[in-house]
Short mmCIF file of C-alpha atoms in Angstrom, two decimals:
data_model
loop_
_atom_site.label_atom_id
_atom_site.label_comp_id
_atom_site.label_asym_id
_atom_site.label_seq_id
_atom_site.Cartn_x
_atom_site.Cartn_y
_atom_site.Cartn_z
CA MET A 622 0.00 0.00 0.00
CA SER A 623 2.73 2.43 1.00
CA MET A 624 4.62 1.53 -2.19
CA ARG A 625 1.58 2.46 -4.30
CA ILE A 626 1.26 5.82 -2.47
CA HIS A 627 4.96 6.51 -2.99
CA LEU A 628 4.73 5.73 -6.71
CA ALA A 629 1.64 7.92 -7.05
CA LYS A 630 3.41 10.85 -5.41
CA LEU A 631 6.45 10.34 -7.64
CA ALA A 632 4.29 10.29 -10.75
CA ALA A 633 2.54 13.49 -9.68
CA THR A 634 5.87 15.19 -9.07
CA LEU A 635 7.20 14.15 -12.48
CA ALA A 636 4.03 15.46 -14.12
CA VAL A 637 4.50 18.86 -12.50
CA VAL A 638 8.15 18.98 -13.51
CA ALA A 639 7.28 18.04 -17.08
CA ALA A 640 4.78 20.89 -17.21
CA LEU A 641 7.33 23.50 -16.19
CA PRO A 642 8.84 25.63 -18.97
CA THR A 643 12.43 24.94 -19.86
CA ALA A 644 13.48 28.36 -18.49
CA ALA A 645 12.39 27.33 -15.02
CA LEU A 646 14.66 24.28 -15.10
CA THR A 647 17.78 25.77 -16.65
CA GLN A 648 19.36 28.91 -15.27
CA THR A 649 20.38 30.41 -18.61
CA PRO A 650 22.32 33.63 -17.99
CA ALA A 651 20.70 36.81 -19.33
CA GLN A 652 22.19 38.09 -22.56
CA PRO A 653 24.44 41.10 -22.08
CA TRP A 654 22.93 44.49 -22.91
CA PRO A 655 22.57 45.79 -25.58
CA GLN A 656 21.35 43.21 -28.07
CA ARG A 657 19.55 45.58 -30.46
CA PRO A 658 19.50 49.28 -31.49
CA ILE A 659 18.77 51.92 -28.86
CA LYS A 660 16.39 54.82 -29.38
CA MET A 661 17.49 58.19 -28.01
CA ILE A 662 14.58 60.62 -27.67
CA VAL A 663 15.30 64.33 -27.98
CA PRO A 664 12.27 66.31 -26.71
CA PHE A 665 12.96 69.18 -29.11
CA PRO A 666 13.03 69.65 -32.90
CA ALA A 667 16.16 68.81 -34.88
CA GLY A 668 18.80 71.48 -35.26
CA GLY A 669 18.87 72.93 -31.75
CA GLY A 670 21.54 72.75 -29.08
CA THR A 671 20.16 69.66 -27.34
CA ASP A 672 19.87 67.87 -30.69
CA PHE A 673 23.50 68.79 -31.49
CA ILE A 674 24.72 67.19 -28.26
CA ALA A 675 22.46 64.15 -28.69
CA ARG A 676 23.88 63.37 -32.12
CA ILE A 677 27.45 63.56 -30.83
CA ALA A 678 26.54 61.23 -27.97
CA ALA A 679 24.61 58.84 -30.22
CA LYS A 680 27.51 58.48 -32.66
CA HIS A 681 30.07 57.70 -29.98
CA LEU A 682 27.76 55.49 -27.92
CA SER A 683 27.04 53.44 -31.06
CA ASP A 684 30.77 52.82 -31.47
CA ARG A 685 31.28 51.95 -27.80
CA LEU A 686 28.21 49.76 -27.31
CA GLY A 687 28.38 47.90 -30.62
CA GLN A 688 24.74 48.71 -31.39
CA GLN A 689 23.24 51.65 -33.25
CA VAL A 690 21.97 54.49 -31.07
CA PHE A 691 19.55 56.52 -33.19
CA VAL A 692 18.00 59.91 -32.43
CA GLU A 693 14.24 60.45 -32.53
CA ASN A 694 13.07 64.06 -32.20
CA ARG A 695 9.80 64.38 -30.26
CA GLY A 696 9.35 68.12 -29.82
CA GLY A 697 6.44 70.06 -28.35
CA ALA A 698 5.09 71.54 -25.10
CA ASN A 699 8.50 72.81 -23.97
CA GLY A 700 9.92 69.29 -23.98
CA ALA A 701 7.01 67.64 -22.15
CA ILE A 702 5.86 65.49 -25.08
CA GLY A 703 9.22 63.81 -25.53
CA LEU A 704 9.66 63.19 -21.81
CA GLN A 705 6.18 61.70 -21.55
CA ALA A 706 7.17 59.28 -24.32
CA LEU A 707 10.28 58.33 -22.33
CA MET A 708 8.21 57.84 -19.17
CA GLN A 709 5.88 55.44 -21.02
CA SER A 710 8.74 53.39 -22.51
CA ASP A 711 9.83 50.00 -21.21
CA PRO A 712 12.66 50.35 -18.66
CA ASP A 713 14.90 47.93 -20.54
CA GLY A 714 17.69 50.22 -21.70
CA TYR A 715 16.47 50.40 -25.29
CA THR A 716 14.82 53.82 -24.97
CA ILE A 717 16.74 56.70 -23.41
CA ALA A 718 16.63 60.47 -23.82
CA THR A 719 19.02 63.36 -24.16
CA CYS A 720 17.37 66.33 -22.49
CA SER A 721 18.24 69.85 -21.38
CA ASP A 722 17.41 71.13 -17.93
CA THR A 723 14.26 73.16 -18.70
CA PRO A 724 11.76 70.28 -19.12
CA LEU A 725 13.08 68.65 -15.95
CA VAL A 726 13.67 71.51 -13.50
CA VAL A 727 11.57 74.40 -14.88
CA ASN A 728 8.42 72.75 -16.23
CA PRO A 729 7.35 71.33 -12.82
CA SER A 730 7.03 74.89 -11.48
CA LEU A 731 5.78 76.42 -14.72
CA TYR A 732 2.84 74.11 -15.43
CA GLU A 733 0.16 73.08 -12.93
CA LYS A 734 -0.61 69.83 -14.75
CA LEU A 735 2.45 67.92 -15.88
CA ALA A 736 2.27 64.25 -16.87
CA TYR A 737 5.65 63.40 -15.37
CA ALA A 738 7.65 64.05 -12.21
CA PRO A 739 11.40 64.19 -12.89
CA LEU A 740 12.60 62.48 -9.72
CA ARG A 741 9.87 59.83 -9.82
CA ASP A 742 9.65 58.90 -13.49
CA PHE A 743 13.25 59.14 -14.74
CA VAL A 744 16.68 57.85 -13.79
CA PRO A 745 19.58 60.27 -14.30
CA VAL A 746 22.36 58.57 -16.27
CA ALA A 747 25.00 61.23 -16.93
CA ASN A 748 25.30 64.91 -17.63
CA MET A 749 27.40 65.87 -20.64
CA VAL A 750 27.63 69.62 -21.18
CA ARG A 751 26.43 73.08 -20.25
CA PHE A 752 25.69 75.98 -22.59
CA PRO A 753 27.19 79.17 -21.11
CA GLY A 754 24.88 82.17 -21.26
CA MET A 755 25.77 85.69 -22.33
CA LEU A 756 24.20 89.03 -21.42
CA ALA A 757 24.27 91.37 -24.41
CA VAL A 758 22.82 94.79 -25.19
CA HIS A 759 22.03 96.68 -28.36
CA PRO A 760 24.84 99.16 -29.16
CA SER A 761 22.43 102.06 -28.57
CA VAL A 762 22.22 101.20 -24.85
CA PRO A 763 24.61 103.46 -22.88
CA ALA A 764 26.07 100.66 -20.77
CA ARG A 765 29.19 98.61 -21.39
CA SER A 766 29.38 96.72 -18.11
CA VAL A 767 27.02 94.92 -15.78
CA ALA A 768 27.46 97.65 -13.17
CA GLU A 769 26.56 100.36 -15.70
CA LEU A 770 23.51 98.39 -16.84
CA ILE A 771 22.28 97.97 -13.26
CA ALA A 772 22.74 101.70 -12.61
CA LEU A 773 20.89 102.56 -15.84
CA ALA A 774 18.01 100.20 -15.01
CA LYS A 775 17.67 101.57 -11.48
CA ALA A 776 17.61 105.13 -12.80
CA ASN A 777 14.93 104.13 -15.33
CA PRO A 778 12.72 101.50 -13.63
CA ALA A 779 10.52 99.42 -15.95
CA MET A 780 11.86 101.28 -18.98
CA LEU A 781 14.49 98.87 -20.34
CA THR A 782 13.21 95.94 -22.41
CA TYR A 783 14.62 92.47 -22.97
CA ALA A 784 13.82 89.77 -25.50
CA SER A 785 13.19 86.12 -24.75
CA ALA A 786 12.42 83.08 -26.87
CA GLY A 787 9.17 82.59 -24.94
CA VAL A 788 7.71 82.40 -21.45
CA GLY A 789 9.73 80.02 -19.28
CA ASN A 790 12.57 79.79 -21.77
CA PHE A 791 16.18 80.02 -20.58
CA SER A 792 16.41 83.53 -22.05
CA HIS A 793 13.39 84.58 -19.97
CA LEU A 794 14.39 82.97 -16.68
CA ALA A 795 17.96 84.25 -16.91
CA MET A 796 16.71 87.83 -16.99
CA GLU A 797 14.24 87.18 -14.18
CA LEU A 798 17.06 85.75 -12.09
CA PHE A 799 19.18 88.81 -12.94
CA SER A 800 16.33 91.17 -12.02
CA GLN A 801 15.74 89.47 -8.68
CA ALA A 802 19.45 89.32 -7.86
CA THR A 803 20.03 93.02 -8.61
CA GLY A 804 16.69 94.57 -7.67
CA VAL A 805 16.10 96.14 -11.09
CA LYS A 806 12.76 96.28 -12.91
CA LEU A 807 12.85 95.30 -16.58
CA VAL A 808 10.16 94.76 -19.23
CA HIS A 809 9.86 91.27 -20.72
CA VAL A 810 9.10 91.02 -24.45
CA PRO A 811 8.56 87.35 -25.41
CA TYR A 812 9.04 86.17 -28.99
CA LYS A 813 8.20 82.87 -30.64
CA GLY A 814 11.60 81.25 -30.65
CA THR A 815 15.28 82.04 -30.36
CA GLY A 816 15.64 83.30 -33.93
CA PRO A 817 12.98 86.04 -33.70
CA ALA A 818 14.25 87.07 -30.25
CA SER A 819 17.83 87.41 -31.51
CA LEU A 820 16.73 89.39 -34.57
CA ALA A 821 14.68 91.72 -32.36
CA LEU A 822 17.72 92.42 -30.20
CA ILE A 823 20.03 92.95 -33.18
CA GLY A 824 17.44 95.22 -34.82
CA GLY A 825 17.01 97.35 -31.71
CA GLU A 826 13.36 96.43 -31.06
CA VAL A 827 14.49 95.57 -27.52
CA GLN A 828 17.52 96.73 -25.60
CA MET A 829 19.02 93.61 -24.08
CA GLY A 830 18.84 89.86 -23.81
CA PHE A 831 20.37 86.71 -22.37
CA ASN A 832 21.10 83.76 -24.60
CA ASN A 833 23.68 81.08 -25.28
CA VAL A 834 27.18 82.32 -26.07
CA GLN A 835 27.01 80.01 -29.08
CA LEU A 836 24.13 82.09 -30.52
CA LEU A 837 25.25 85.60 -29.57
CA LEU A 838 28.98 85.44 -30.29
CA GLN A 839 28.76 86.08 -34.04
CA PRO A 840 26.62 89.26 -33.81
CA VAL A 841 28.87 90.46 -30.96
CA GLN A 842 31.97 89.95 -33.10
CA ALA A 843 30.23 91.75 -35.98
CA GLY A 844 29.52 94.78 -33.78
CA GLN A 845 25.76 94.25 -33.93
CA LEU A 846 25.60 93.64 -30.17
CA ALA A 847 27.74 94.51 -27.17
CA ALA A 848 28.63 91.66 -24.81
CA LEU A 849 28.50 92.72 -21.16
CA ALA A 850 29.20 89.41 -19.44
CA VAL A 851 29.00 85.64 -19.54
CA ALA A 852 26.84 83.82 -17.00
CA GLU A 853 29.46 81.31 -15.89
CA SER A 854 30.99 81.39 -12.40
CA LYS A 855 34.20 82.71 -13.98
CA ARG A 856 35.43 84.02 -17.32
CA MET A 857 35.48 81.64 -20.26
CA PRO A 858 38.94 80.77 -21.66
CA ALA A 859 37.67 81.46 -25.19
CA LEU A 860 36.45 84.95 -24.16
CA PRO A 861 38.99 86.20 -21.61
CA ASP A 862 38.04 89.86 -22.11
CA VAL A 863 34.36 89.30 -21.33
CA PRO A 864 33.72 89.40 -17.55
CA ALA A 865 31.50 86.97 -15.68
CA VAL A 866 28.25 88.36 -14.29
CA ALA A 867 29.36 86.93 -10.94
CA GLU A 868 32.18 89.49 -10.80
CA THR A 869 29.47 92.12 -10.20
CA VAL A 870 26.59 89.97 -8.93
CA PRO A 871 28.16 87.35 -6.61
CA GLY A 872 26.88 83.83 -7.11
CA PHE A 873 25.09 84.55 -10.39
CA GLU A 874 25.33 81.63 -12.78
CA MET A 875 23.11 80.62 -15.67
CA ALA A 876 24.21 77.83 -17.98
CA PRO A 877 21.64 75.28 -19.18
CA TRP A 878 22.90 71.71 -18.97
CA VAL A 879 22.20 68.63 -21.11
CA GLY A 880 22.23 65.04 -19.90
CA ILE A 881 21.06 61.50 -20.61
CA PHE A 882 18.08 59.94 -18.84
CA ALA A 883 16.32 56.57 -18.75
CA PRO A 884 12.85 55.51 -17.61
CA ALA A 885 12.40 54.77 -13.91
CA ARG A 886 13.16 51.15 -12.95
CA THR A 887 15.79 50.73 -15.65
CA PRO A 888 18.19 48.08 -14.29
CA LYS A 889 21.07 49.57 -12.34
CA GLU A 890 23.72 47.70 -14.33
CA ILE A 891 22.42 49.24 -17.58
CA VAL A 892 22.40 52.73 -16.09
CA GLU A 893 25.95 52.23 -14.82
CA ARG A 894 27.17 50.99 -18.21
CA LEU A 895 25.55 53.91 -20.00
CA ALA A 896 27.01 56.35 -17.50
CA GLN A 897 30.47 54.82 -17.79
CA GLU A 898 30.48 55.05 -21.58
CA THR A 899 29.01 58.57 -21.65
CA LEU A 900 31.56 59.93 -19.18
CA ALA A 901 34.34 58.32 -21.21
CA ILE A 902 33.03 60.04 -24.35
CA MET A 903 33.13 63.40 -22.59
CA ARG A 904 36.85 62.84 -21.91
CA GLU A 905 37.76 62.10 -25.52
CA PRO A 906 40.01 64.91 -26.86
CA GLN A 907 38.22 65.13 -30.22
CA VAL A 908 34.85 65.47 -28.49
CA VAL A 909 36.15 68.16 -26.12
CA LYS A 910 37.59 70.02 -29.11
CA GLN A 911 34.34 69.74 -31.08
CA LEU A 912 32.35 71.12 -28.15
CA THR A 913 34.66 73.97 -27.16
CA GLU A 914 34.86 75.16 -30.77
CA GLN A 915 31.09 75.66 -30.54
CA GLN A 916 31.36 77.52 -27.19
CA VAL A 917 29.89 74.54 -25.35
CA THR A 918 31.46 73.55 -22.01
CA PRO A 919 32.00 69.85 -21.20
CA PHE A 920 30.33 69.25 -17.83
CA ALA A 921 30.39 65.54 -17.03
CA LEU A 922 28.47 64.24 -14.03
CA GLY A 923 27.57 60.70 -12.98
CA PRO A 924 24.08 59.53 -11.96
CA ASP A 925 24.25 60.61 -8.31
CA GLN A 926 25.77 64.02 -9.08
CA LEU A 927 23.19 64.66 -11.80
CA GLY A 928 20.41 63.71 -9.40
CA ASP A 929 21.75 66.21 -6.86
CA LEU A 930 21.90 68.91 -9.56
CA ILE A 931 18.26 68.27 -10.50
CA ARG A 932 17.13 68.61 -6.88
CA LYS A 933 19.09 71.83 -6.44
CA ASP A 934 17.78 73.36 -9.67
CA LEU A 935 14.19 72.35 -8.94
CA ASP A 936 14.36 74.42 -5.76
CA LYS A 937 16.19 77.29 -7.46
CA TRP A 938 13.73 77.74 -10.31
CA ALA A 939 10.67 77.14 -8.15
CA GLY A 940 11.73 80.19 -6.14
CA VAL A 941 12.43 82.37 -9.18
CA ILE A 942 9.19 81.42 -10.93
CA LYS A 943 7.06 81.92 -7.83
CA SER A 944 8.63 85.31 -7.06
CA ALA A 945 8.11 86.48 -10.64
CA GLY A 946 4.57 85.07 -10.89
CA ILE A 947 5.38 83.27 -14.14
CA LYS A 948 2.75 80.92 -15.59
CA GLY A 949 3.32 78.54 -18.49
CA GLU A 950 1.47 79.18 -21.73
#
């Protein structure tokens, strides 16, 4: 009797084992990542600064990872559309994004309803660069230094105008930060994009503006604009004669950064590999040369450092936006 019970139990056990999938019986090691092409979302149209950095990163990551990394531009809503697409992607390392700071650290304070939360929905991989800002005035403005501009603005409150590429844009927030740091009252004139804003400044429709050094350097060199200062913590090696705003306004710094991000819950080993390769790319002499020739500053940070930067900038811009009463459009 006991033998029959034993045989019955054995048969039942064998039946269960036979029903199990092969994967449950053999511990086949996972294939190393990556095994197929990787999509890199850029939440802005092609041709801009973030796109420029993304294409450099994609080319070199393709070489280092042995799989194609291709750029997909998903512009709209100040970067929110592209980041929402990243948030909804599988966290498997095959969809990442190259993004500037604005959608991550400005949008949460600018828009009441945002589909994503930067610290909840994304994993910081690595920061790559920063775009130094420049404060420039039309030649008709009787100021050739930051101190002279502050004195002029205080003597003529709410009389001096500045151009921006739109509400909440870097060029807008930089001037709001400047106004709050110096106590001057300026008039904001928003335009639909960087091109129209730059043309308005060159044409004298407005009197001053902040924008990337990369965009303003040529009209400054042509005498169409006067450069007062760069918004780095110190002078730029490429522009030793142009002071830093911080020389007059201590602590002032305004340089948008660009980094790589992955969806939340992306495996740690994939994030670490991506970070390792990205940081190595930022050390390559030819990459450094390519960037500095375009007035872009290499600014490499690992995942933890980039996370700290996001938290710091979220607080910074929340304060500026609240004080200025800025609302997204």
